[in-house]
Structures are given as C-alpha cells and as structure tokens.
Coordinates of C-alpha atoms in Angstrom, one line a residue:
M1 CA 36.1 24.6 -0.7
K2 CA 35.4 23.7 2.9
P3 CA 38.1 22.3 5.3
Q4 CA 37.5 18.7 6.1
L5 CA 37.9 16.2 8.9
K6 CA 40.3 13.3 8.3
P7 CA 37.7 10.7 8.9
T8 CA 37.5 8.3 11.8
L9 CA 36.8 4.7 11.1
L10 CA 33.1 5.0 10.6
A11 CA 33.3 8.3 8.6
T12 CA 36.1 6.7 6.4
L13 CA 33.8 3.8 5.5
I14 CA 30.9 6.0 4.6
A15 CA 33.0 8.4 2.5
G16 CA 34.7 5.6 0.7
G17 CA 31.4 4.1 -0.5
F18 CA 32.4 0.7 0.8
L19 CA 30.1 -2.2 0.1
L20 CA 28.4 -4.7 2.4
S21 CA 27.4 -8.0 0.8
A22 CA 24.0 -8.6 2.3
C23 CA 24.5 -12.0 3.9
Q24 CA 21.6 -13.1 6.1
P25 CA 22.4 -14.0 9.7
A26 CA 22.5 -17.7 10.4
A27 CA 19.9 -17.4 13.2
E28 CA 17.3 -16.3 10.6
K29 CA 17.6 -19.5 8.6
P30 CA 14.9 -22.1 9.2
V31 CA 16.0 -24.9 11.5
E32 CA 14.8 -28.5 11.9
N33 CA 14.2 -28.5 15.6
N34 CA 14.9 -26.7 18.9
T35 CA 18.1 -28.7 19.6
A36 CA 19.6 -27.6 16.3
A37 CA 18.6 -24.0 16.9
A38 CA 20.3 -24.1 20.3
V39 CA 23.5 -25.4 18.8
S40 CA 23.6 -23.1 15.8
A41 CA 22.4 -19.8 17.3
P42 CA 25.3 -17.5 18.3
T43 CA 25.4 -16.7 22.0
A44 CA 25.7 -13.3 23.8
E45 CA 29.2 -14.3 25.0
E46 CA 30.2 -15.0 21.4
A47 CA 28.9 -11.6 20.3
T48 CA 30.8 -9.8 23.1
A49 CA 34.0 -11.7 22.1
F50 CA 33.5 -10.8 18.5
V51 CA 33.1 -7.1 19.2
K52 CA 36.3 -7.1 21.3
K53 CA 38.2 -9.0 18.5
A54 CA 36.8 -6.7 15.8
S55 CA 37.7 -3.6 17.7
D56 CA 41.3 -4.7 18.2
E57 CA 41.6 -5.6 14.6
M58 CA 40.1 -2.3 13.4
A59 CA 42.2 -0.2 15.7
T60 CA 45.4 -1.7 14.4
L61 CA 44.3 -1.5 10.8
L62 CA 43.1 2.1 11.1
L63 CA 46.6 3.2 12.3
E64 CA 48.1 1.5 9.2
V65 CA 45.6 3.2 6.9
N66 CA 46.0 6.6 8.4
R67 CA 49.7 6.5 8.2
A68 CA 49.6 5.5 4.5
D69 CA 47.1 8.3 3.8
W70 CA 49.1 10.9 5.7
I71 CA 52.2 10.0 3.7
A72 CA 50.2 10.0 0.4
S73 CA 48.8 13.4 1.2
N74 CA 52.2 14.9 2.1
F75 CA 54.5 13.2 -0.4
I76 CA 52.5 12.8 -3.6
T77 CA 54.1 10.2 -5.8
E78 CA 52.8 7.1 -7.7
D79 CA 54.4 4.9 -4.9
T80 CA 52.7 6.7 -2.0
E81 CA 49.4 6.6 -3.9
A82 CA 49.8 2.9 -4.5
L83 CA 50.6 2.3 -0.8
S84 CA 47.5 4.3 0.3
A85 CA 45.3 2.4 -2.2
A86 CA 46.6 -0.9 -1.0
A87 CA 45.9 0.0 2.7
G88 CA 42.4 1.2 1.7
Q89 CA 41.7 -2.0 -0.1
K90 CA 42.8 -4.0 2.9
M91 CA 40.4 -1.9 5.1
T92 CA 37.6 -2.4 2.6
E93 CA 38.0 -6.2 2.6
T94 CA 38.3 -6.3 6.4
V95 CA 35.2 -4.2 7.1
V96 CA 33.1 -6.2 4.6
R97 CA 34.2 -9.4 6.3
L98 CA 33.5 -8.1 9.9
A99 CA 30.2 -6.5 8.9
N100 CA 29.0 -9.8 7.5
E101 CA 30.2 -11.6 10.7
A102 CA 28.4 -9.0 12.8
A103 CA 25.1 -9.8 10.9
R104 CA 25.3 -13.3 12.4
F105 CA 24.2 -11.8 15.8
N106 CA 21.1 -10.0 14.5
Q107 CA 18.8 -12.4 16.4
T108 CA 21.1 -12.9 19.4
T109 CA 19.9 -11.2 22.7
V110 CA 22.8 -9.1 23.9
D111 CA 23.3 -6.1 26.2
A112 CA 22.6 -2.6 24.8
D113 CA 26.2 -1.6 24.5
T114 CA 27.2 -4.7 22.5
R115 CA 24.2 -4.2 20.2
R116 CA 25.1 -0.6 19.6
Q117 CA 28.6 -1.5 18.6
L118 CA 27.4 -4.3 16.3
D119 CA 25.0 -1.8 14.7
K120 CA 27.7 0.8 14.3
L121 CA 29.8 -1.7 12.4
K122 CA 27.1 -2.7 10.1
L123 CA 25.7 0.7 9.4
A124 CA 29.1 2.2 8.7
L125 CA 28.7 1.0 5.1
T126 CA 27.1 3.3 2.6
L127 CA 26.0 0.8 -0.1
A128 CA 24.8 -2.8 0.6
A129 CA 25.8 -5.1 -2.2
P130 CA 23.5 -8.0 -3.1
Q131 CA 24.5 -11.6 -2.1
D132 CA 25.0 -12.5 -5.7
K133 CA 28.8 -12.3 -6.2
A134 CA 28.6 -11.1 -9.8
K135 CA 26.3 -8.3 -8.8
T136 CA 28.6 -7.4 -5.9
A137 CA 31.5 -7.1 -8.4
E138 CA 29.4 -5.1 -10.8
L139 CA 28.4 -2.6 -8.0
A140 CA 32.0 -2.2 -6.9
E141 CA 33.0 -1.5 -10.6
L142 CA 30.2 1.1 -10.9
V143 CA 31.3 2.9 -7.7
A144 CA 34.9 3.1 -9.0
K145 CA 33.8 4.3 -12.5
L146 CA 31.5 7.0 -11.2
N147 CA 34.3 8.4 -8.9
A148 CA 36.8 8.3 -11.8
M149 CA 34.3 10.0 -14.2
Y150 CA 33.8 12.9 -11.8
G151 CA 37.5 13.3 -11.1
K152 CA 38.4 13.4 -14.7
G153 CA 35.6 15.8 -15.7
K154 CA 36.8 18.6 -18.0
Y155 CA 35.2 21.2 -20.3
C156 CA 37.0 21.9 -23.5
K157 CA 36.4 25.0 -25.5
A158 CA 36.1 25.0 -29.3
E159 CA 39.7 26.3 -29.6
G160 CA 41.0 23.3 -27.6
Q161 CA 41.6 24.9 -24.3
C162 CA 40.4 22.5 -21.5
M163 CA 39.4 23.5 -18.0
D164 CA 38.9 21.4 -14.9
L165 CA 36.4 22.0 -12.1
G166 CA 38.8 24.2 -10.0
E167 CA 39.5 26.5 -12.9
M168 CA 35.9 26.8 -13.9
S169 CA 34.9 27.4 -10.2
S170 CA 37.4 30.3 -10.0
V171 CA 35.8 31.9 -13.0
M172 CA 32.4 31.5 -11.5
A173 CA 33.6 33.1 -8.3
S174 CA 35.1 36.2 -9.8
S175 CA 33.4 36.8 -13.1
R176 CA 30.5 39.3 -13.4
D177 CA 29.9 38.5 -17.1
Y178 CA 26.6 36.7 -17.5
N179 CA 27.6 34.7 -20.6
E180 CA 31.0 33.7 -19.3
Q181 CA 29.4 32.4 -16.1
L182 CA 26.8 30.5 -18.1
E183 CA 29.6 28.9 -20.2
M184 CA 31.3 27.6 -17.1
W185 CA 28.1 26.4 -15.6
K186 CA 27.0 24.5 -18.7
G187 CA 30.5 23.2 -19.4
W188 CA 30.7 21.5 -16.0
H189 CA 27.2 20.3 -15.8
D190 CA 27.4 18.6 -19.2
T191 CA 30.3 16.5 -18.0
A192 CA 27.9 14.5 -15.8
A193 CA 25.5 13.3 -18.5
P194 CA 27.5 10.0 -19.3
M195 CA 27.1 9.0 -15.6
R196 CA 23.4 8.7 -15.9
P197 CA 23.0 5.0 -17.0
L198 CA 25.7 3.9 -14.6
Y199 CA 24.0 5.7 -11.7
Q200 CA 20.7 4.1 -12.5
R201 CA 22.2 0.6 -12.4
Q202 CA 24.0 1.4 -9.2
V203 CA 20.7 2.4 -7.5
E204 CA 19.1 -0.9 -8.6
L205 CA 21.9 -3.0 -7.2
A206 CA 22.3 -1.0 -4.0
N207 CA 18.5 -1.2 -3.3
E208 CA 18.6 -5.0 -3.9
G209 CA 21.3 -5.3 -1.2
A210 CA 19.5 -2.9 1.2
R211 CA 16.3 -5.0 0.9
E212 CA 18.2 -8.2 1.6
L213 CA 19.4 -6.5 4.8
G214 CA 15.8 -5.8 5.8
Y215 CA 15.5 -2.1 4.7
A216 CA 12.9 -0.8 2.3
D217 CA 15.6 0.8 0.1
T218 CA 19.0 2.5 0.4
G219 CA 17.6 5.8 1.5
A220 CA 15.7 4.1 4.4
M221 CA 19.0 2.4 5.3
W222 CA 20.8 5.8 5.4
R223 CA 18.1 7.4 7.5
S224 CA 18.2 4.6 10.0
K225 CA 21.7 5.7 11.2
Y226 CA 20.2 8.6 13.2
D227 CA 18.9 6.8 16.3
M228 CA 15.3 7.3 15.3
D229 CA 12.7 6.0 12.9
A230 CA 13.7 6.6 9.4
N231 CA 10.5 8.4 8.4
A232 CA 10.4 10.4 11.7
F233 CA 13.9 11.6 10.9
A234 CA 12.8 12.9 7.5
T235 CA 9.9 14.7 9.2
E236 CA 12.3 16.3 11.7
L237 CA 14.4 17.7 8.9
D238 CA 11.3 19.3 7.3
K239 CA 10.4 20.8 10.6
Q240 CA 13.8 22.4 11.0
W241 CA 13.7 23.7 7.4
S242 CA 10.2 25.2 7.9
A243 CA 11.6 27.2 10.9
V244 CA 14.5 28.8 9.0
K245 CA 12.7 29.2 5.6
P246 CA 11.5 32.8 6.3
L247 CA 15.1 33.9 6.9
Y248 CA 16.2 32.2 3.7
E249 CA 13.4 33.7 1.7
A250 CA 14.3 37.2 3.0
L251 CA 17.9 36.7 1.9
H252 CA 16.8 35.3 -1.5
C253 CA 14.5 38.3 -2.1
H254 CA 17.3 40.8 -1.4
V255 CA 20.0 38.9 -3.4
R256 CA 17.6 38.5 -6.4
A257 CA 16.9 42.2 -6.4
K258 CA 20.6 43.1 -6.4
L259 CA 21.3 40.6 -9.2
S260 CA 18.5 42.0 -11.2
E261 CA 20.0 45.5 -10.8
K262 CA 23.4 44.1 -12.0
Y263 CA 22.2 42.0 -14.9
G264 CA 18.8 43.4 -15.8
A265 CA 15.3 42.3 -15.1
D266 CA 15.2 40.5 -18.5
K267 CA 17.9 38.1 -17.2
V268 CA 16.9 38.1 -13.5
P269 CA 13.1 38.6 -13.3
L270 CA 11.9 39.8 -9.9
D271 CA 9.2 37.2 -9.6
K272 CA 11.0 34.0 -10.6
P273 CA 13.8 31.7 -9.4
I274 CA 17.4 33.0 -9.7
P275 CA 19.4 31.6 -12.6
A276 CA 21.7 29.1 -10.9
H277 CA 24.9 30.4 -12.5
L278 CA 24.9 33.9 -11.1
L279 CA 25.5 33.1 -7.4
G280 CA 29.2 32.7 -7.5
N281 CA 29.3 29.0 -7.0
M282 CA 29.0 26.1 -9.4
W283 CA 26.0 24.6 -7.5
A284 CA 24.6 27.9 -6.0
Q285 CA 25.1 26.3 -2.6
G286 CA 27.1 29.2 -1.1
W287 CA 26.8 32.8 -2.2
G288 CA 29.7 34.4 -0.4
N289 CA 31.5 35.2 -3.7
I290 CA 28.9 37.8 -4.7
Y291 CA 29.1 39.7 -1.4
D292 CA 30.3 42.8 -3.3
L293 CA 27.1 42.9 -5.3
V294 CA 24.7 42.6 -2.3
A295 CA 26.7 44.2 0.6
P296 CA 24.9 46.9 2.7
E297 CA 26.2 50.5 2.3
N298 CA 28.9 51.4 4.9
S299 CA 29.3 47.7 5.7
D300 CA 33.1 48.0 6.3
P301 CA 33.6 46.8 9.9
G302 CA 36.6 49.1 10.2
Y303 CA 39.2 46.4 10.6
D304 CA 40.9 43.8 8.5
V305 CA 42.0 40.6 10.3
T306 CA 44.6 39.8 7.7
K307 CA 46.2 43.2 8.3
L308 CA 45.9 42.8 12.0
L309 CA 47.7 39.5 11.9
A310 CA 50.5 41.0 9.9
D311 CA 50.8 44.1 12.1
K312 CA 51.1 41.8 15.2
G313 CA 53.8 39.6 13.6
Y314 CA 51.7 36.4 13.3
D315 CA 53.3 33.8 11.1
E316 CA 51.8 30.4 10.4
L317 CA 52.9 28.8 13.6
K318 CA 51.8 31.7 15.8
M319 CA 48.3 31.5 14.1
V320 CA 48.0 27.9 15.2
K321 CA 49.4 28.6 18.7
G322 CA 46.8 31.4 18.9
A323 CA 44.0 29.0 18.0
E324 CA 45.3 26.5 20.5
G325 CA 45.1 29.2 23.1
F326 CA 41.3 29.4 22.5
F327 CA 40.9 25.8 23.7
T328 CA 43.3 26.0 26.6
S329 CA 41.4 29.1 27.8
L330 CA 38.3 26.8 28.0
G331 CA 40.2 24.4 30.2
F332 CA 41.4 21.8 27.6
A333 CA 44.9 20.5 27.9
P334 CA 47.4 21.8 25.4
L335 CA 48.0 19.8 22.2
P336 CA 50.8 17.1 22.5
D337 CA 54.4 17.9 21.4
T338 CA 54.0 15.5 18.5
F339 CA 51.2 17.8 17.1
W340 CA 53.8 20.5 16.5
S341 CA 56.5 18.3 15.1
R342 CA 54.3 16.2 12.8
S343 CA 51.6 18.6 11.5
L344 CA 52.0 20.4 8.2
F345 CA 51.5 24.1 8.4
V346 CA 53.3 25.6 5.4
K347 CA 53.3 24.4 1.8
P348 CA 56.7 22.8 1.1
R349 CA 58.9 24.2 -1.6
D350 CA 60.3 20.8 -2.7
R351 CA 57.2 18.6 -3.3
D352 CA 53.6 18.5 -4.0
V353 CA 51.1 18.0 -1.1
V354 CA 47.4 18.0 -0.7
C355 CA 46.8 21.5 0.6
H356 CA 43.1 21.1 1.4
A357 CA 42.8 21.8 5.2
S358 CA 42.1 18.7 7.3
A359 CA 42.3 17.4 10.9
W360 CA 43.8 14.0 11.6
D361 CA 43.8 11.5 14.4
L362 CA 46.3 8.8 13.4
D363 CA 46.3 6.4 16.4
S364 CA 42.9 7.1 18.1
K365 CA 44.9 8.3 21.1
D366 CA 47.1 11.4 21.0
D367 CA 48.7 11.5 17.6
L368 CA 46.7 14.5 16.5
R369 CA 47.7 16.7 13.5
I370 CA 46.4 19.2 11.0
K371 CA 47.5 19.5 7.4
M372 CA 47.2 22.9 5.9
C373 CA 49.1 25.2 3.6
I374 CA 48.3 28.1 5.8
Q375 CA 47.8 31.5 4.2
K376 CA 48.3 34.4 6.6
T377 CA 44.7 35.6 6.3
G378 CA 41.8 36.3 8.6
E379 CA 39.8 33.6 6.9
E380 CA 42.5 31.0 7.5
F381 CA 42.8 32.1 11.1
A382 CA 39.1 31.0 11.5
V383 CA 39.7 27.8 9.6
I384 CA 42.5 26.8 12.0
H385 CA 40.1 27.2 14.9
H386 CA 37.7 25.0 13.0
E387 CA 40.3 22.3 12.4
L388 CA 41.5 22.3 16.0
G389 CA 37.8 21.8 17.0
H390 CA 38.0 18.5 15.2
N391 CA 41.3 17.6 17.0
F392 CA 40.0 18.3 20.4
Y393 CA 36.8 16.3 19.7
Q394 CA 39.0 13.4 18.5
R395 CA 41.1 13.5 21.7
A396 CA 38.0 13.8 23.9
Y397 CA 36.6 10.5 22.8
K398 CA 39.9 8.6 22.6
N399 CA 38.9 6.3 25.5
Q400 CA 35.8 5.1 23.8
P401 CA 35.7 1.7 22.0
V402 CA 36.8 2.1 18.4
F403 CA 33.2 1.9 17.0
Y404 CA 32.3 4.9 19.2
Q405 CA 35.3 7.0 18.2
D406 CA 33.3 9.4 16.1
S407 CA 30.8 12.2 16.6
A408 CA 27.4 11.7 18.0
N409 CA 26.0 11.7 14.5
D410 CA 27.7 12.6 11.3
G411 CA 26.6 16.3 11.6
F412 CA 28.2 16.8 15.0
H413 CA 31.9 16.9 14.0
E414 CA 31.4 19.6 11.4
A415 CA 29.1 21.4 13.7
I416 CA 31.7 21.5 16.5
G417 CA 34.4 22.9 14.2
D418 CA 32.0 25.6 13.0
T419 CA 30.8 26.3 16.6
I420 CA 34.3 27.2 17.6
A421 CA 34.7 29.4 14.5
L422 CA 31.6 31.3 15.5
S423 CA 33.5 32.5 18.6
V424 CA 36.1 34.2 16.4
T425 CA 34.3 37.5 16.9
P426 CA 35.6 41.1 17.2
K427 CA 35.3 40.7 21.0
Y428 CA 37.6 37.7 20.9
L429 CA 40.0 39.4 18.6
Q430 CA 40.2 42.2 21.2
Q431 CA 40.6 39.8 24.1
I432 CA 43.7 38.2 22.4
G433 CA 45.2 41.6 21.6
L434 CA 44.7 41.6 17.8
L435 CA 42.0 44.4 17.8
E436 CA 42.2 47.5 19.9
Q437 CA 38.5 48.5 19.8
V438 CA 35.4 46.4 19.1
P439 CA 33.3 48.2 16.4
D440 CA 29.8 49.4 17.4
E441 CA 26.8 47.3 16.4
S442 CA 26.1 49.4 13.3
K443 CA 28.9 47.5 11.7
D444 CA 27.4 44.1 12.4
I445 CA 25.1 44.0 9.4
G446 CA 27.9 43.6 6.9
L447 CA 29.5 40.8 8.9
L448 CA 26.1 39.1 9.3
M449 CA 25.4 39.4 5.6
K450 CA 28.7 37.9 4.7
M451 CA 28.1 35.0 7.0
A452 CA 24.5 34.5 5.9
L453 CA 25.6 34.3 2.2
E454 CA 27.5 31.1 3.3
K455 CA 25.5 29.7 6.2
V456 CA 21.9 30.6 5.5
A457 CA 22.1 30.3 1.7
F458 CA 23.5 26.7 2.1
L459 CA 20.6 25.4 4.1
P460 CA 18.1 24.4 1.4
F461 CA 20.9 22.9 -0.8
G462 CA 22.1 20.9 2.3
L463 CA 18.6 19.5 2.5
L464 CA 17.6 18.8 -1.1
V465 CA 20.5 16.6 -2.2
D466 CA 19.4 13.7 -0.1
Q467 CA 15.7 14.5 -0.6
W468 CA 16.4 13.8 -4.3
R469 CA 18.3 10.6 -3.6
W470 CA 15.8 9.3 -1.1
Q471 CA 13.1 9.7 -3.8
V472 CA 15.3 8.0 -6.4
F473 CA 16.1 5.1 -4.0
S474 CA 12.4 4.7 -3.1
G475 CA 11.2 4.7 -6.7
Q476 CA 9.1 7.8 -6.2
V477 CA 11.4 9.4 -8.8
T478 CA 11.9 7.0 -11.8
P479 CA 15.0 7.1 -14.0
E480 CA 13.0 8.8 -16.7
Q481 CA 12.5 11.7 -14.2
Y482 CA 16.0 12.2 -12.7
N483 CA 16.7 15.6 -14.1
Q484 CA 13.1 17.0 -13.9
A485 CA 12.9 16.0 -10.2
W486 CA 16.3 17.5 -9.5
W487 CA 15.3 20.9 -10.8
Q488 CA 11.9 20.7 -9.2
L489 CA 13.6 20.3 -5.8
R490 CA 16.1 23.1 -6.6
E491 CA 13.3 25.5 -7.4
K492 CA 11.1 24.3 -4.5
Y493 CA 13.8 24.7 -1.8
Q494 CA 16.4 27.1 -3.2
G495 CA 14.4 29.2 -5.6
V496 CA 17.0 28.7 -8.3
A497 CA 16.5 27.5 -11.8
A498 CA 18.6 26.0 -14.6
P499 CA 19.8 29.0 -16.7
V500 CA 19.3 27.0 -19.9
A501 CA 16.8 24.3 -20.9
R502 CA 17.8 20.9 -19.5
T503 CA 16.4 17.5 -20.5
E504 CA 16.5 13.9 -19.4
T505 CA 19.6 13.4 -21.5
D506 CA 21.3 15.5 -18.8
F507 CA 22.2 14.3 -15.3
D508 CA 22.7 17.6 -13.4
A509 CA 22.7 15.9 -9.9
G510 CA 25.8 14.1 -11.0
A511 CA 27.6 17.4 -11.3
K512 CA 27.8 17.5 -7.5
Y513 CA 30.6 15.2 -6.2
H514 CA 28.6 13.7 -3.4
V515 CA 26.1 12.1 -5.8
P516 CA 28.5 10.0 -7.9
G517 CA 30.7 9.7 -4.8
N518 CA 27.9 8.2 -2.7
T519 CA 28.5 10.5 0.2
P520 CA 25.3 11.2 2.3
Y521 CA 24.7 14.9 2.4
T522 CA 22.2 15.5 5.2
R523 CA 25.1 15.7 7.7
Y524 CA 25.9 19.2 6.3
F525 CA 22.3 20.5 6.8
L526 CA 22.5 19.1 10.4
A527 CA 25.8 20.8 11.0
H528 CA 24.5 24.2 9.9
I529 CA 21.5 23.9 12.3
L530 CA 23.4 22.4 15.2
Q531 CA 26.4 24.8 15.3
F532 CA 24.1 27.8 16.1
Q533 CA 22.3 25.7 18.7
F534 CA 25.6 24.7 20.3
H535 CA 26.9 28.3 20.1
K536 CA 23.8 29.8 21.8
A537 CA 23.8 27.2 24.6
L538 CA 27.6 27.6 25.3
C539 CA 27.2 31.4 25.3
E540 CA 24.5 31.1 28.0
I541 CA 26.7 28.8 30.0
A542 CA 29.5 31.3 29.7
K543 CA 27.0 34.0 30.9
D544 CA 27.6 36.2 27.9
N545 CA 24.3 38.1 27.8
G546 CA 25.0 40.2 24.7
P547 CA 23.7 39.5 21.2
I548 CA 24.5 35.9 20.3
H549 CA 26.4 37.0 17.1
R550 CA 28.8 39.0 19.2
C551 CA 29.4 36.3 21.8
S552 CA 32.7 34.4 22.2
I553 CA 33.1 31.7 24.7
Y554 CA 36.8 32.4 25.0
N555 CA 38.1 32.1 28.6
S556 CA 35.0 30.4 29.9
K557 CA 35.9 27.3 31.9
E558 CA 32.2 26.6 32.4
A559 CA 31.5 26.5 28.7
G560 CA 34.6 24.3 28.2
A561 CA 33.5 21.8 30.8
A562 CA 30.1 21.5 29.2
L563 CA 31.6 21.1 25.8
N564 CA 34.0 18.5 26.9
S565 CA 31.2 16.5 28.6
M566 CA 29.6 16.1 25.2
L567 CA 32.7 15.5 23.2
E568 CA 34.0 12.7 25.3
M569 CA 30.8 10.7 24.7
G570 CA 31.7 10.2 21.1
A571 CA 29.1 8.0 19.4
S572 CA 28.5 5.9 22.5
Q573 CA 24.9 7.1 23.0
P574 CA 22.2 8.4 20.8
W575 CA 22.9 11.9 19.5
Q576 CA 19.9 13.2 21.3
N577 CA 21.6 12.4 24.6
A578 CA 24.8 14.2 23.5
L579 CA 22.8 17.2 22.4
Q580 CA 21.1 17.4 25.8
K581 CA 24.5 17.5 27.5
I582 CA 25.1 21.0 26.1
T583 CA 21.7 22.4 25.4
G584 CA 19.6 20.8 28.2
K585 CA 17.1 19.3 25.7
P586 CA 17.4 16.3 23.2
E587 CA 15.7 18.1 20.2
M588 CA 17.3 20.1 17.5
D589 CA 16.1 23.7 17.6
S590 CA 16.5 26.2 14.8
S591 CA 15.6 29.2 16.9
A592 CA 19.3 29.8 17.6
I593 CA 20.0 30.5 14.0
L594 CA 17.1 32.9 13.9
D595 CA 18.4 34.7 17.0
Y596 CA 21.9 34.9 15.5
F597 CA 20.7 36.6 12.3
A598 CA 17.9 38.6 13.9
P599 CA 19.5 42.0 13.1
L600 CA 20.1 41.0 9.5
K601 CA 16.5 39.8 9.2
T602 CA 15.3 43.2 10.3
Y603 CA 17.6 44.9 7.7
L604 CA 16.5 42.5 5.0
D605 CA 12.8 43.1 5.7
E606 CA 13.4 46.8 5.5
Q607 CA 15.2 46.5 2.2
N608 CA 12.5 44.2 0.8
K609 CA 9.7 46.6 1.4
G610 CA 7.9 47.0 -1.9
R611 CA 9.7 44.1 -3.5
S612 CA 7.9 41.0 -4.8
C613 CA 9.4 38.2 -2.8
G614 CA 9.0 34.5 -3.3
W615 CA 9.0 32.5 -6.5

C-alpha cells in the first residue's frame, strides 16, 4: 500500500466524494428588464468579498477538521471517530453551501485571480448532485453505501474462515500456488457484485447534476479541472501513454515468459494476456512482489540498506533526521520544532493507531507532521523522504490563499514525493556515509527491474481506471456492458485477462477502492510521468551528467532553488506554468522515463529475442 498525503482542502473534498447541489447562478435566470438585471446581478466587488470571506471560513474550519482527523488516527476510539465524522460533516455542509454561493458569480466579470479561486472552490467537488432535494439525498446515501460495502468486503471459505482484503492481498503477494492465488482473486472480486445496481444509479444522478452545472457528464467535469479543454486533456494522456508503451510491452513480454516458466505454458500462454492473479497484486497494478521470479541473474547490488541502517545505528528518529538532511542540503529551512514533538514515528504500545504513512499540514502554516509506524528498513527510509517531500511542498505554498494551498494539479503532490525518493540512490547513500562504495553499473539492472515492476507496470492501470469511468459517464459504455468494457480495457492497456470467466452479473471495477470511493485516478498516472520529468530536469540543474537513474540532487542548492520556485506557486497558476518553472517547458514529456530505464530496456530487448511479444 502506498504512503499518502494528508489532503489539503481541495484534495480532502475530492477524496471525500462530497456533493454539490447544482444550483444555477442567479445571473443566468431570465430578467424582465435591464434595470432589474443591474440590481440582481452580483458585482465584481461582491465576488472579491465573497472569496475573502470563504477563504477565512475555510481556513478556520480546515484546522478544526485536521485536528479531529489527527486525533482519530492516533487514538482510535468510538469517540474520536465520532468527533472526526462530525467535523467532516460540518466541512461537507460548509463547502456545499459555499460552492453554491460561488456559482452565483458565474456570469460576473471579475479579475483572473478571483475567477480562479471561485473555480477552484466549485471544482473541488467530485460529484454534482441534482437540484432536486430528494435526488441529492439519494445520491448522498449511495455514496455512503458504496464506501461501506467496500470497507466491509470479506471472502469466507466453505469451512467458515473469513478473510478481509489485507489478508487476501498478503497471500497474493507471497503465494506461488496458482490455485491459491486464484481463490484469493476470485474471492475478493466477487465481493463487488452487489455494488453494481447502486453504482449504476449513482452515475445517473451524478450525470444529471453535472449537466445542470453545464458539463456534458461527470467525466467531462473531472477532466475540466486540468486547465485545458477536457477532450484535449484526454488526448494528451493518450500521447504520453503511446510514448511509454514500448517500454511497458518489453517488460510485459519478459514477465510473461518467466511466469510461463514457473506455471507452465498451459496456464500462461506465450501469446496471450497474463492471467491477472499471477502478478502479486490484487489488481495487477504493481508487480514488485514477483521480483524473485523475474530478477536478472547476479542482480544483487552488493548491499542491503536495511543492514546498513542497523550497522550505522539508525533508529526511527535518526532515519527522519537523515531525510530532513536531504532537504536542508538543497537549501530548505529545517522543519519546525513542533514537527519533532507532534509527529508519530513509532507505533505506540498502549493503543491502536492508523499506521499507514501520511504527511500532514494541520494549520496551513507551519504545523507540519508525519504519521508513520516506522520500520527500520531501506524501503521505509525512502518512504520517509517521500513523505517529507509532501511536507516541504505544503510549507512552500503556505502564503498562498487557501484555495491555492495545493499542488499545481492533483498529480504534482505525489510526483514531488516520488521525485525526492528517486534521489535515494547508491551515490546518495555513499554521500551521507551509509554506503562505503557505489556498486559498478553492472549491478544497476536488478535495481532498475525492481523499480520498473512498480513504476512502469503501473502506468497502463493508472490510465485505464478513468478511461473506463469516462466511458461509463458519457454513455459510451452502457450498464449492460460494465464488466465487458472493464476487461476490454484491461486487455488493451495492460495485457492482462480475467483468470476465470466473468459475466455481467459481476462488477470487477468495483473491486478497486477508487471506483466505489469516487476517487479520480488519473492523478496517479500523471504522477508516474511527472516524477521522472522533474527528476531529469533537477539533475540537469544540479549538473549531474551521469546516467539519470544514478543521479541524486542531494547537496545542490541550485536544484533546491528551482524546486522551491515551483512548490511555492501551489495551485495559483495553471499546472503548465508550474511545470515550466522546473523543466523549462509547459508540456509533459515521457522521454525522461525512457531515459531512466534505458539500460533495462536494452536488457529486456536482449532477453526477449526469439520470444513472441504482444497479446
């Protein structure tokens, strides 16, 4: 499970699936005469005053919500859960009210900054509820039911033993028994079937609300958040995918051949999609758990970061201090004293806490924290660097108005965290005294393979989840085609197939949290493209002329200054402007990921000689 960012205001509203009742702005209603119009139309001054009032109200409320959520995550009781839920409900009601008020100014001529803040407020909401109060209530109930159904999902064996998603995922990650993995896969995916009619109705209601707001459908509304035409944005995603597809196909070909060796060509044919349950992950979205099956010979890099940390006496606190040192070496100010006194680094012995790693900004100023039950491993050392990337981003944009206190688009925050983690290289480990000697480049293939199984393998899945939803929202995929369309996209993009026959009584898309949870997914695809583009640009600024996969920007004040110049913009300008701050151009560019994995691509092409690739 990936670490997460404790959401800012806008990310909180999106993740929560909060609803906007699609009230039409007063200025759009017909009027009797020009005099009446002049009286009723809101003025630019009123719009500016509204933005200031809404910003102040949201900043105060956000602190209240964050404190309640922090306590609920660190002291899990029925009471803290109730307090968190109450604060969340208050936030929901406030944002719906403010978003509807913001819509009054749709036809008012205002300056560009005021318009952007008004739009940020309105577009923060994921689902637009219809004006009809009964339908609004119905949609809210469906959202809650679908979330609850996912959270309660369990697979019970014939003998009565029941397993939740975490337990089944652990089996999927470690088992090499074809039938055991199949049982886990089918057991979980079958839990989603009852969601199907509820999801269908939710789509109908959300689309009705989106159309009342002036969007063609909910998918068009989601795509409109990206500072460009909704259809042009979809085209841009396809362009990025086309560029990285050959790298993915080479990885797919090699992995399929190795799985065929393991399970037999009768179970993994060499000319067909890979059965989805054999890739070590419930959704086949990351393949890192099967590294042992596909690793190159002699791929041991010659060191173990977990052992190095132990040998050098790193405890949990020293690991965090070490990660902070990465940022101060770039010229960033140290974290505030309150970070060290208020963060959670070690799992308490006396209570339950949410251990999932997350970065928090409680007051939109300087109350930065991370919450982790740190394990003293090399993987966790990289995760800490990732989480602090979020914290330094949060502090950089603290002086922006509240509606801009977020990343340039929803892919940027995760991309920045991962960009920092890309600099945790052998060279960096040597610079901070953990590693005595950097292994020669012959050891790089194993490291690149391990990373590709997570980063490259994820790309098509990161793209197709919303491709499916956009087609569902637009009506291109009808309710009678939900499952068929899902697996067509899985095969088209990923080259994976359902391991057993699936029908339209199933709802396999619903087995992925973000579908019933109404969390847009394109952000993760964007993050996986952008992090390599950021990394390459920062390495060039740092004047590291070696292979990009060996680069670390540690100790480069120039790279730090360039990074900060983008971070402090927050969401105040279109993401293209923020991208240009670091890279010198406003377009996404997948060539960086191809450069990063170039040695692995050469290795894969050599391995794939004589193999039948594609599906």
